[in-house]
PDB file of C-alpha atoms in Angstrom:
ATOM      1  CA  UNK A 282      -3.782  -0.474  19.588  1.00 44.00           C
ATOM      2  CA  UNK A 283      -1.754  -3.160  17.841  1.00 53.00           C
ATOM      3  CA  UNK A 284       0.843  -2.096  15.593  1.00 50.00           C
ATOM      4  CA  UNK A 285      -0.926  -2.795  12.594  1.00 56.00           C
ATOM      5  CA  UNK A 286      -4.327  -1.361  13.315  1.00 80.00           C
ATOM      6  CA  UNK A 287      -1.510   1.858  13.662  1.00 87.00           C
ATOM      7  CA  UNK A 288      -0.047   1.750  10.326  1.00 92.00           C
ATOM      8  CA  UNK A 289      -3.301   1.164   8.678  1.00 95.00           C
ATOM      9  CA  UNK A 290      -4.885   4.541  10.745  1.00 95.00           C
ATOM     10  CA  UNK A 291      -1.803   6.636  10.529  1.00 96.00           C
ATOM     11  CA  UNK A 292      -2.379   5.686   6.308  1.00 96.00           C
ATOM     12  CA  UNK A 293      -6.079   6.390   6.883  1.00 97.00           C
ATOM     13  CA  UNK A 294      -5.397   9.670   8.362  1.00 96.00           C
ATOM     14  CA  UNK A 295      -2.850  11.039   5.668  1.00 96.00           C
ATOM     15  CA  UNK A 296      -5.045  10.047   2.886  1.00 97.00           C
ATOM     16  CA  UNK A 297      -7.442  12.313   4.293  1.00 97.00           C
ATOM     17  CA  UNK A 298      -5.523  14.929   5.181  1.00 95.00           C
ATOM     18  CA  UNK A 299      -3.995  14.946   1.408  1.00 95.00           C
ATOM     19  CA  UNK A 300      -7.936  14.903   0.171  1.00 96.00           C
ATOM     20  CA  UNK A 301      -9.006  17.537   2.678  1.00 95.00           C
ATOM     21  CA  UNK A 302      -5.834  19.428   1.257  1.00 94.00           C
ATOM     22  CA  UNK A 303      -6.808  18.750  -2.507  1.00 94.00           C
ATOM     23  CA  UNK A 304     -10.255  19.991  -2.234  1.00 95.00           C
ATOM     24  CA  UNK A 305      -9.842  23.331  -0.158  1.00 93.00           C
ATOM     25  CA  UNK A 306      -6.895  24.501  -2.782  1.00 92.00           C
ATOM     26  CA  UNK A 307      -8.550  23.211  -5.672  1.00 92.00           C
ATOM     27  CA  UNK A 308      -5.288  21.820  -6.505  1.00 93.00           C
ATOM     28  CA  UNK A 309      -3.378  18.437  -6.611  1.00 91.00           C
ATOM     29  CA  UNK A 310      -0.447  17.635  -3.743  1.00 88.00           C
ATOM     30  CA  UNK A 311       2.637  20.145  -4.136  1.00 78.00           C
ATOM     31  CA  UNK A 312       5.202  18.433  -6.471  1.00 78.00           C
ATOM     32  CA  UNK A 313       4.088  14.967  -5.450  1.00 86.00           C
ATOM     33  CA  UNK A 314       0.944  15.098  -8.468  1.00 90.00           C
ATOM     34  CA  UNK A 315       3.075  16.850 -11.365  1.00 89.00           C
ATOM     35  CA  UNK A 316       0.014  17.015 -13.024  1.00 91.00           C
ATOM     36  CA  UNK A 317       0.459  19.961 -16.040  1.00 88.00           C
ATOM     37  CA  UNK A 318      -1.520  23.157 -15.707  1.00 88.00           C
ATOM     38  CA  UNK A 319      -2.740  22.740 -19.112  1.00 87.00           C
ATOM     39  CA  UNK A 320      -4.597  19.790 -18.380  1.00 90.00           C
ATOM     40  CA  UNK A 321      -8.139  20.280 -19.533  1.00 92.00           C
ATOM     41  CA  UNK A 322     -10.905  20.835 -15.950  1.00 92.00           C
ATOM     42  CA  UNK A 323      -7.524  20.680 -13.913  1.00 93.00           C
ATOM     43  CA  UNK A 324      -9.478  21.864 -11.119  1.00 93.00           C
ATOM     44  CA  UNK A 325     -12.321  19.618 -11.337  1.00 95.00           C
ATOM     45  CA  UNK A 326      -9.495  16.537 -11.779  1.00 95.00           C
ATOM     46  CA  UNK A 327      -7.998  17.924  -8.698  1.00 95.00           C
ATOM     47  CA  UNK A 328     -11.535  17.744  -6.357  1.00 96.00           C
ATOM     48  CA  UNK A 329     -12.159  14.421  -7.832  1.00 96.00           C
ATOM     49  CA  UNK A 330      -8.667  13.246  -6.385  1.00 95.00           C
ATOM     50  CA  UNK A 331      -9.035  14.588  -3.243  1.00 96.00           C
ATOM     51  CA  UNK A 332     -12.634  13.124  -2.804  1.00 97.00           C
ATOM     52  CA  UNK A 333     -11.182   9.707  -3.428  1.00 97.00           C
ATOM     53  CA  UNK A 334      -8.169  10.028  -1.139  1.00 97.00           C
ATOM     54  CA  UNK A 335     -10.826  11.719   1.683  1.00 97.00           C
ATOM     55  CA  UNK A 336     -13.610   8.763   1.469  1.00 97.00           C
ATOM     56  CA  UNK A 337     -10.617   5.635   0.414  1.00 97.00           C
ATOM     57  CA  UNK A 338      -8.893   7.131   4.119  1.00 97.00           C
ATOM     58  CA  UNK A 339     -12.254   7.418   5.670  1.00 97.00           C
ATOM     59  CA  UNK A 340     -12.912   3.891   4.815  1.00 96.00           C
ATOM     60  CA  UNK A 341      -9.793   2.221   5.731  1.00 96.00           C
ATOM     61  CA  UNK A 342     -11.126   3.383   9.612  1.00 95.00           C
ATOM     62  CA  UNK A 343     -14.310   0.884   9.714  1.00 92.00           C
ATOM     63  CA  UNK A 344     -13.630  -3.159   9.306  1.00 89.00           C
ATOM     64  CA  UNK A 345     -16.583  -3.448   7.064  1.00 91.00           C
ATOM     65  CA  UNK A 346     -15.129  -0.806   4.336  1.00 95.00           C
ATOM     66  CA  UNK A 347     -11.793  -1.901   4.819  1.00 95.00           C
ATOM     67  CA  UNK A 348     -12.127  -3.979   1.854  1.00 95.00           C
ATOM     68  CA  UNK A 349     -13.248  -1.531  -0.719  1.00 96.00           C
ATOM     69  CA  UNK A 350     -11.436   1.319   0.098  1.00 97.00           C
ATOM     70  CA  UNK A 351      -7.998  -0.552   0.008  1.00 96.00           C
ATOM     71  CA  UNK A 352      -8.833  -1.750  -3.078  1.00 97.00           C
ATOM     72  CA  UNK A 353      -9.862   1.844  -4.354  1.00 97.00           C
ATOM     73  CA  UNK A 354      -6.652   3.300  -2.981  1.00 97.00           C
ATOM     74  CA  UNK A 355      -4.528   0.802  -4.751  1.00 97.00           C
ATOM     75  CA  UNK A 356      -6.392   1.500  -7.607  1.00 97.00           C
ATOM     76  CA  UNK A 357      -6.231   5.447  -7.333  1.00 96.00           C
ATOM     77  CA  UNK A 358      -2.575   4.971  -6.441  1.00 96.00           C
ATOM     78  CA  UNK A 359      -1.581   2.563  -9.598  1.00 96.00           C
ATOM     79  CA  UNK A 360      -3.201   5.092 -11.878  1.00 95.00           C
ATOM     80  CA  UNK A 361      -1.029   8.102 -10.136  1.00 94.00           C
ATOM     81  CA  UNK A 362       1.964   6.003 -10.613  1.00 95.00           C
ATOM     82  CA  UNK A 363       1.327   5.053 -14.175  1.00 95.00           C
ATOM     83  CA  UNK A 364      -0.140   8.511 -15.186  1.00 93.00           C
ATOM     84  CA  UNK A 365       2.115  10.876 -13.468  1.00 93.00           C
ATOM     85  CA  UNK A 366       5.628   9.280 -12.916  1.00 93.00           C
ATOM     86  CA  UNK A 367       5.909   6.872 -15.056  1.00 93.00           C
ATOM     87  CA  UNK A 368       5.970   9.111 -17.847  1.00 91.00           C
ATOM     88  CA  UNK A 369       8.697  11.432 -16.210  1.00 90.00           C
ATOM     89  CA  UNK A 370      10.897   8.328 -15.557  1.00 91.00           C
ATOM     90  CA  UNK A 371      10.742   7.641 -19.646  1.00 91.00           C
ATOM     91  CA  UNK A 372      11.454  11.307 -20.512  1.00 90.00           C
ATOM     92  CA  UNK A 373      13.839  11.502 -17.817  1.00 84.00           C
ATOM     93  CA  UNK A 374      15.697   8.205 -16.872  1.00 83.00           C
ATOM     94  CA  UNK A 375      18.519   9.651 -16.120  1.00 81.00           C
ATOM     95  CA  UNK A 376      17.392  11.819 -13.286  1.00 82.00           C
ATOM     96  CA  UNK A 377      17.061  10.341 -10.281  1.00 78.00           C
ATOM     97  CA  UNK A 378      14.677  12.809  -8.820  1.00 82.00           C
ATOM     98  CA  UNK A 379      12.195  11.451 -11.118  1.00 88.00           C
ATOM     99  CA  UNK A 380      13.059   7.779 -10.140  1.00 89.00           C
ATOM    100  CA  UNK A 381      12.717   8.461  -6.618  1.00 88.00           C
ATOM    101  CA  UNK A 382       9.155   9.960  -7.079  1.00 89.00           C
ATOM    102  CA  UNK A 383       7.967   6.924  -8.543  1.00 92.00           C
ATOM    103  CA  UNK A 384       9.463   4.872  -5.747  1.00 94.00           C
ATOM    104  CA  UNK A 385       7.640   6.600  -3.088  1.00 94.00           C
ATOM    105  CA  UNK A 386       4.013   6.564  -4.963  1.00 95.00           C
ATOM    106  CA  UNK A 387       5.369   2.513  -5.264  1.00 96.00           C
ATOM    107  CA  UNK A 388       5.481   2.115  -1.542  1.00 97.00           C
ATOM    108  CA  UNK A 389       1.572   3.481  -1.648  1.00 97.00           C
ATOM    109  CA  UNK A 390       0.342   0.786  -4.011  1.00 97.00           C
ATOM    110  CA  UNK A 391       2.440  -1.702  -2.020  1.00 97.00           C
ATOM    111  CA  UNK A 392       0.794  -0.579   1.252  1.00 97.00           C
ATOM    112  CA  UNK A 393      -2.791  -0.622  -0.329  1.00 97.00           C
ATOM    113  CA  UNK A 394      -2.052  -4.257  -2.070  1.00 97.00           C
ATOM    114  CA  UNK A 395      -1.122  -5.307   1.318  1.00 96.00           C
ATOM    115  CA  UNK A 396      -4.032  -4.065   3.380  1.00 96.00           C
ATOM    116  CA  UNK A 397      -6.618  -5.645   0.637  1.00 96.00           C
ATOM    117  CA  UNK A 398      -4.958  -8.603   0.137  1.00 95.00           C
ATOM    118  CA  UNK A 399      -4.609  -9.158   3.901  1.00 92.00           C
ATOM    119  CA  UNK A 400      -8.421  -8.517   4.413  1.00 92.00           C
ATOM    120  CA  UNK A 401     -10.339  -9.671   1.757  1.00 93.00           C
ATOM    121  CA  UNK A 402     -11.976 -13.192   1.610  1.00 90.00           C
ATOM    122  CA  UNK A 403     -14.050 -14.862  -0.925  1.00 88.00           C
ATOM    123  CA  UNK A 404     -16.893 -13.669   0.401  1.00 88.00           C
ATOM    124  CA  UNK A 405     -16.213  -9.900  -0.115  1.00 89.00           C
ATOM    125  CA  UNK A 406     -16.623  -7.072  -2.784  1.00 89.00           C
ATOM    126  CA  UNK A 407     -14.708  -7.032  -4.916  1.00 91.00           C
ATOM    127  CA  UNK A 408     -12.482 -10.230  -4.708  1.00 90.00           C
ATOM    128  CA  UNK A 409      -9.875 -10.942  -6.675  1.00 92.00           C
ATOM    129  CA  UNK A 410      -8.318 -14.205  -5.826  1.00 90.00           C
ATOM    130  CA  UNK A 411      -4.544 -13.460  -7.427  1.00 92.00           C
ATOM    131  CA  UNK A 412      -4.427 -10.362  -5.630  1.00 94.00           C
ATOM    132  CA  UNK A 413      -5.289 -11.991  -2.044  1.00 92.00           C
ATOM    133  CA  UNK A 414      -3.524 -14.363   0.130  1.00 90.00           C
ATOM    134  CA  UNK A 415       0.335 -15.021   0.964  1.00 91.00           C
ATOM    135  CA  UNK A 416       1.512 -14.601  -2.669  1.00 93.00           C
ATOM    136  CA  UNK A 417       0.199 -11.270  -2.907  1.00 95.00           C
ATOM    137  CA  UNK A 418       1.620 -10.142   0.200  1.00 95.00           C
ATOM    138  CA  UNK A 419       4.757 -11.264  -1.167  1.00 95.00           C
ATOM    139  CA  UNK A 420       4.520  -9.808  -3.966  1.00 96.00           C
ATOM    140  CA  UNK A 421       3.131  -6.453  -2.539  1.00 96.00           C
ATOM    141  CA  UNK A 422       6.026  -6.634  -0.224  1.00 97.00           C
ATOM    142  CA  UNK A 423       8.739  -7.230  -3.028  1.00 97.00           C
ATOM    143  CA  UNK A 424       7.391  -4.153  -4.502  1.00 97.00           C
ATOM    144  CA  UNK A 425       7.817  -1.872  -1.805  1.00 97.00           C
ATOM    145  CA  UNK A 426      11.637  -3.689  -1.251  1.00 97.00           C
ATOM    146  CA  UNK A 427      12.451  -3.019  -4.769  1.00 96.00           C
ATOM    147  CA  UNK A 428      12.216   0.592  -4.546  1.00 96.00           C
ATOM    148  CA  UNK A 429      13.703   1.170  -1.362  1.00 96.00           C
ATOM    149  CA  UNK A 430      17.362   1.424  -2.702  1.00 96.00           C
ATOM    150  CA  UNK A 431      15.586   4.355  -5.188  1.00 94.00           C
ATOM    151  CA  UNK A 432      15.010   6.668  -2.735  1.00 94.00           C
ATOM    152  CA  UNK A 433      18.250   5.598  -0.617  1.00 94.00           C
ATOM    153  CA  UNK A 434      19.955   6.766  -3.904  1.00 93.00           C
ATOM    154  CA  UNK A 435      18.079   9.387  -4.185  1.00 91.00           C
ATOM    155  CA  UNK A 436      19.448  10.525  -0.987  1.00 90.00           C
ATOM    156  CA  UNK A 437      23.043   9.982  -1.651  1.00 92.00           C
ATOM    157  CA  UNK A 438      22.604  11.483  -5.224  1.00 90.00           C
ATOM    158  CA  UNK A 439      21.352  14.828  -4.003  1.00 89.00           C
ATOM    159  CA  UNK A 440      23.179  14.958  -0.457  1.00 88.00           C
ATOM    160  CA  UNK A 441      23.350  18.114   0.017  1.00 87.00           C
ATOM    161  CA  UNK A 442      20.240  19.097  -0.558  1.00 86.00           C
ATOM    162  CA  UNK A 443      18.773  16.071   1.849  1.00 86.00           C
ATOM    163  CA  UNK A 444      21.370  17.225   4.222  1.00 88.00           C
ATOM    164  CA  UNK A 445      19.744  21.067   4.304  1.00 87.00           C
ATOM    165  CA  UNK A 446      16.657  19.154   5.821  1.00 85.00           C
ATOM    166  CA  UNK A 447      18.721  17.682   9.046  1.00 84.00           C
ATOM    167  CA  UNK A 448      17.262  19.634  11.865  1.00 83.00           C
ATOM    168  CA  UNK A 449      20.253  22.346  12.555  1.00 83.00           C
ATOM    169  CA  UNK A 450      21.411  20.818  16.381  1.00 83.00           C
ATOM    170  CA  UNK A 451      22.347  18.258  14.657  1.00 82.00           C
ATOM    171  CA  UNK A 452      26.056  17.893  13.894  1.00 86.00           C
ATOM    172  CA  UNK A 453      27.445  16.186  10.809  1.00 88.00           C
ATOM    173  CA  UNK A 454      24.481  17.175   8.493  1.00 88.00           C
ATOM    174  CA  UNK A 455      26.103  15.427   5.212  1.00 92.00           C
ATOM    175  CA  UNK A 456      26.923  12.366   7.199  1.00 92.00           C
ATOM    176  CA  UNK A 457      23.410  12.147   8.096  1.00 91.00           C
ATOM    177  CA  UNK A 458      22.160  12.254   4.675  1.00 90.00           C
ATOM    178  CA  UNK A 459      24.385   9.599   3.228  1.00 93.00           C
ATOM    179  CA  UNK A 460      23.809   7.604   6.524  1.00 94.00           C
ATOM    180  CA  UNK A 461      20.269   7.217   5.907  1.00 93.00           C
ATOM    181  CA  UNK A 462      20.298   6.545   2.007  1.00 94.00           C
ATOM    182  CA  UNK A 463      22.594   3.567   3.125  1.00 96.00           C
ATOM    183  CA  UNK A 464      19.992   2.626   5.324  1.00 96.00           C
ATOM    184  CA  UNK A 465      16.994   3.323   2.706  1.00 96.00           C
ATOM    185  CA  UNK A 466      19.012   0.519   0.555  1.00 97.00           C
ATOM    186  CA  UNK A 467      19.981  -1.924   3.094  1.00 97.00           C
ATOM    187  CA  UNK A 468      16.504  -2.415   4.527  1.00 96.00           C
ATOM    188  CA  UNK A 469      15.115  -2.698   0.557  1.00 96.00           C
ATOM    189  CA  UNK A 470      17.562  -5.509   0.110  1.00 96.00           C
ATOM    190  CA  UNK A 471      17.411  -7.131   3.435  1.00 95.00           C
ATOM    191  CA  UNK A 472      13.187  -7.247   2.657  1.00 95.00           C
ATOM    192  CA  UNK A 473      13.873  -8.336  -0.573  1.00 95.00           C
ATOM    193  CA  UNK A 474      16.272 -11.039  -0.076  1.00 93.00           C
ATOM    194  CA  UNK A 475      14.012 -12.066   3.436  1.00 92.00           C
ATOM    195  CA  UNK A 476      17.536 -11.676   5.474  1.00 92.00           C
ATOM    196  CA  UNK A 477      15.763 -10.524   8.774  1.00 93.00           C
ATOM    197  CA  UNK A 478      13.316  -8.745   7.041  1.00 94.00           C
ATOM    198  CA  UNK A 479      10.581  -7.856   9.877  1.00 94.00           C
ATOM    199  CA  UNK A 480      13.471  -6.508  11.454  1.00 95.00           C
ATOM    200  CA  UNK A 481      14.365  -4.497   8.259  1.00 95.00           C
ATOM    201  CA  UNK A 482      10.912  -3.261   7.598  1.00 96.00           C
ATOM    202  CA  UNK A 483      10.973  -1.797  11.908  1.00 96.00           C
ATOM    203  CA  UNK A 484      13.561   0.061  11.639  1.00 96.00           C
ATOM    204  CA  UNK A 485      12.834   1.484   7.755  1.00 96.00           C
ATOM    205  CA  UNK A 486       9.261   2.595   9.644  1.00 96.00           C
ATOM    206  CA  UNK A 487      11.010   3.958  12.832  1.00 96.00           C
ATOM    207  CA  UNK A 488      13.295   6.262  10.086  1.00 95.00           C
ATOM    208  CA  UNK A 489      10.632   7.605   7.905  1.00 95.00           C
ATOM    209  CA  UNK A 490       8.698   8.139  12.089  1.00 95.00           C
ATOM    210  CA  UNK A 491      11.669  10.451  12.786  1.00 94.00           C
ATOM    211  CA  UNK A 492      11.895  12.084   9.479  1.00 92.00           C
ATOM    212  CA  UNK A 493       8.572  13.061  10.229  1.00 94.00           C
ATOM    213  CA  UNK A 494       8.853  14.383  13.416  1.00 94.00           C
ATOM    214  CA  UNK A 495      11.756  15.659  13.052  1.00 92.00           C
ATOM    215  CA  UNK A 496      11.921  17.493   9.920  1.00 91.00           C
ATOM    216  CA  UNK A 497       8.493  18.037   8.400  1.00 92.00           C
ATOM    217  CA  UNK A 498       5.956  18.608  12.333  1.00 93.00           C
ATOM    218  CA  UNK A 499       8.627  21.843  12.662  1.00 92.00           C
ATOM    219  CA  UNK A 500       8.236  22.857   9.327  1.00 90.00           C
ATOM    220  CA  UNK A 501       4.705  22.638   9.967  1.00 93.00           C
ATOM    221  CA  UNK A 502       4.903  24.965  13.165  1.00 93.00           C
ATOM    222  CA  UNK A 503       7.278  27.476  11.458  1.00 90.00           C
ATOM    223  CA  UNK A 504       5.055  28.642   8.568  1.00 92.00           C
ATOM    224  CA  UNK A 505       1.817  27.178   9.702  1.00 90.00           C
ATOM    225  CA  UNK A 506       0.177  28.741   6.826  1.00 89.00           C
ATOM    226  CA  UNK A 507       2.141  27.065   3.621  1.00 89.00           C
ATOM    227  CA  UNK A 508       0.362  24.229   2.119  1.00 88.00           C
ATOM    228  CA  UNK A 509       3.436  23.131   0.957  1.00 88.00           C
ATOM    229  CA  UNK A 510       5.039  22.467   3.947  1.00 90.00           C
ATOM    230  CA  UNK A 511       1.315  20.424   5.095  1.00 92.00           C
ATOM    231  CA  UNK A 512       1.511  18.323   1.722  1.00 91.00           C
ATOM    232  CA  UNK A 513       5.065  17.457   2.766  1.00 90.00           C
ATOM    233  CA  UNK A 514       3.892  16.403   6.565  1.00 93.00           C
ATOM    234  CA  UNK A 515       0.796  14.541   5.017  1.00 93.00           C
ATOM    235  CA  UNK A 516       3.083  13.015   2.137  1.00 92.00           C
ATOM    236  CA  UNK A 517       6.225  11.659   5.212  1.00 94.00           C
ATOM    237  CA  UNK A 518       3.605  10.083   7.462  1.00 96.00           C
ATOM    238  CA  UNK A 519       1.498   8.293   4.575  1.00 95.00           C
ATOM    239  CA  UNK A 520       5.093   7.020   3.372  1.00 96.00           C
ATOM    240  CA  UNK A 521       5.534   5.946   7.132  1.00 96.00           C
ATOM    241  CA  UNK A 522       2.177   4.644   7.462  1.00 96.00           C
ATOM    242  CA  UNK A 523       3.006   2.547   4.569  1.00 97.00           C
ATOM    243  CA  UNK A 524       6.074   1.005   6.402  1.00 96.00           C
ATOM    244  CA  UNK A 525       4.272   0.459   9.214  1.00 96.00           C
ATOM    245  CA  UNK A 526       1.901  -1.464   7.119  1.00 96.00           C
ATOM    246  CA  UNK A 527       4.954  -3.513   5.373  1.00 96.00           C
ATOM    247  CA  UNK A 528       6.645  -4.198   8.941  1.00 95.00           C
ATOM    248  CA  UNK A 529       3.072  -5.049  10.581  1.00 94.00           C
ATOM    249  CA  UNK A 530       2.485  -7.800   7.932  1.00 93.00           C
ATOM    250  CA  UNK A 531       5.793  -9.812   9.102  1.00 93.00           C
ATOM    251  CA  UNK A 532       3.949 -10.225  12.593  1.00 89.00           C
ATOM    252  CA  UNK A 533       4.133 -14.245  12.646  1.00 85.00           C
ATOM    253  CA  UNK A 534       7.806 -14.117  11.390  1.00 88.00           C
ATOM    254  CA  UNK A 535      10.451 -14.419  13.856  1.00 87.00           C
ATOM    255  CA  UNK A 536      12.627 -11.506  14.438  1.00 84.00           C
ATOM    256  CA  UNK A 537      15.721 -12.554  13.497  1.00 83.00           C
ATOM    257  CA  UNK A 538      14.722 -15.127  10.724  1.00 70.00           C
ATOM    258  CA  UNK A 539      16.193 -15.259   7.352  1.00 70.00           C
ATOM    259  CA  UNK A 540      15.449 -17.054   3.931  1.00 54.00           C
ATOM    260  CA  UNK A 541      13.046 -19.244   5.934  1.00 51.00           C
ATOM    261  CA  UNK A 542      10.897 -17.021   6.763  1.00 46.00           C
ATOM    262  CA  UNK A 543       8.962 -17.266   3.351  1.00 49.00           C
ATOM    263  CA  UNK A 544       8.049 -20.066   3.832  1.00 51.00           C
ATOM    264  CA  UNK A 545       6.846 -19.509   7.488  1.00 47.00           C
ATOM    265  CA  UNK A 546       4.818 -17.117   6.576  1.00 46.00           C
ATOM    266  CA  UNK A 547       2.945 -19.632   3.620  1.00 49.00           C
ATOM    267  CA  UNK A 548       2.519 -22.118   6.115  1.00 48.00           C
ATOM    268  CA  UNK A 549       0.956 -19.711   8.995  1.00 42.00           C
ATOM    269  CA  UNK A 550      -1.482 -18.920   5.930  1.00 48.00           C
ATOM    270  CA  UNK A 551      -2.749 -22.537   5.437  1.00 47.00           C
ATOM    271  CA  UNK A 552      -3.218 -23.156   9.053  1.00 46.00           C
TER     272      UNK A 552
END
């Protein structure tokens, strides 16, 4: 399987798993949909959301749905951003916590944008020409660059508590923590800026991989029955996927290209 059928089923799959965890708890994703338990039919909000994350995952898996269900994703996702951190960043700017929430529901809509705009031709449903073609994948990957450094800071800003997460036969916990916010930052500029940025978005990927593995699949197997602790798995590899997805749309660009490489990828566009 090519690397960027992977990213897109590894996204598939954690979309569904998130739905299939929405709609058996009646309840949104742990901490990651801060959605108020006032909120008028919370519960019927809450199957809705997991419907649409369970059928927009399903249909990233087929080629012929591929086009509607990114688009539905980065719909769903835009409206999660704008409904449910956006509002805590305004309250709350000076918390980081609630910055580096929004950045990681950012890197969905990035991922979504990148998958429709990669796919869709004239011919499909629905089409939306300024959201298609080489400008939009810019864009959608300027998006996902741009909030990189949040959750690198986010990392540095509450070391300690990142470095309680580094599996314990580890040495240097703290230095791992502040190691990879650095690198959280560094691969949002390097994407950014296009200084070697396929490279950039490879390695980002390969970190939020061993995150995964390493800190949230033994999580899993120590108190198997926590949702929390599934949310958290589903949430790391959807975030991965999502890299994946970034560094999988840089396939035509050279590895070790630089500021040229925008314009390598425009012209491999119009061939």
């Amino acid at each position: 399987m090519r690397v960027a059928d992977t990213g897109r089923v590894m996204f598939a799959l954690a979309f569904i798993a998130l739905g299939l965890l929405s709609l058996f708890s009646r309840d949104f994703a742990s901490v990651w949909q801060p959605v108020p338990e006032g909120v008028p039919a919370r519960a019927f909000l809450a199957l809705v959301s997991g419907a649409v994350m369970l059928v927009g995952g399903a249909g990233l898996l087929l080629r012929r749905t591929l086009v509607p269900a990114s688009f539905a994703l980065m719909v769903y996702t835009l409206v999660w951003l704008l409904t449910l951190h956006v509002p805590r960043v305004i309250m709350g700017p000076l918390h980081e916590i609630t910055w580096g929430g929004c950045a990681e529901i950012v890197t969905l809509v990035a991922a979504s944008w990148l998958l429709y705009a990669s796919a869709v031709t004239s011919n499909d449903k629905p089409y939306f020409a300024s959201l298609s073609g080489p400008q939009a994948m810019r864009a959608a990957r300027i998006a996902f660059a741009v909030v990189l450094p949040l959750i690198g800071l986010e990392h540095l800003i509450y070391a300690k508590e990142t470095a309680e997460m580094v599996p314990g036969w580890l040495p240097y916990h703290m230095g791992w923590a502040c190691l990879t916010g650095i690198a959280h930052i560094a691969a949002g500029l390097a994407i950014a800026l296009d200084v070697l940025p396929r490279l950039a978005a490879t390695l980002e990927a390969w970190m939020m991989g061993i995150f995964t593995v390493f800190v949230w699949i033994p999580s899993v197997m120590a108190t198997p029955s926590q949702r929390f602790v599934w949310t958290g798995l589903a949430i790391s590899t959807v975030i991965t996927a999502a890299a994946w997805i970034v560094a999988a749309s840089y396939r035509d660009v050279p590895w070790f290209s630089f500021s040229r490489s925008r314009n390598r990828v425009a012209e491999l566009a119009t061939r």
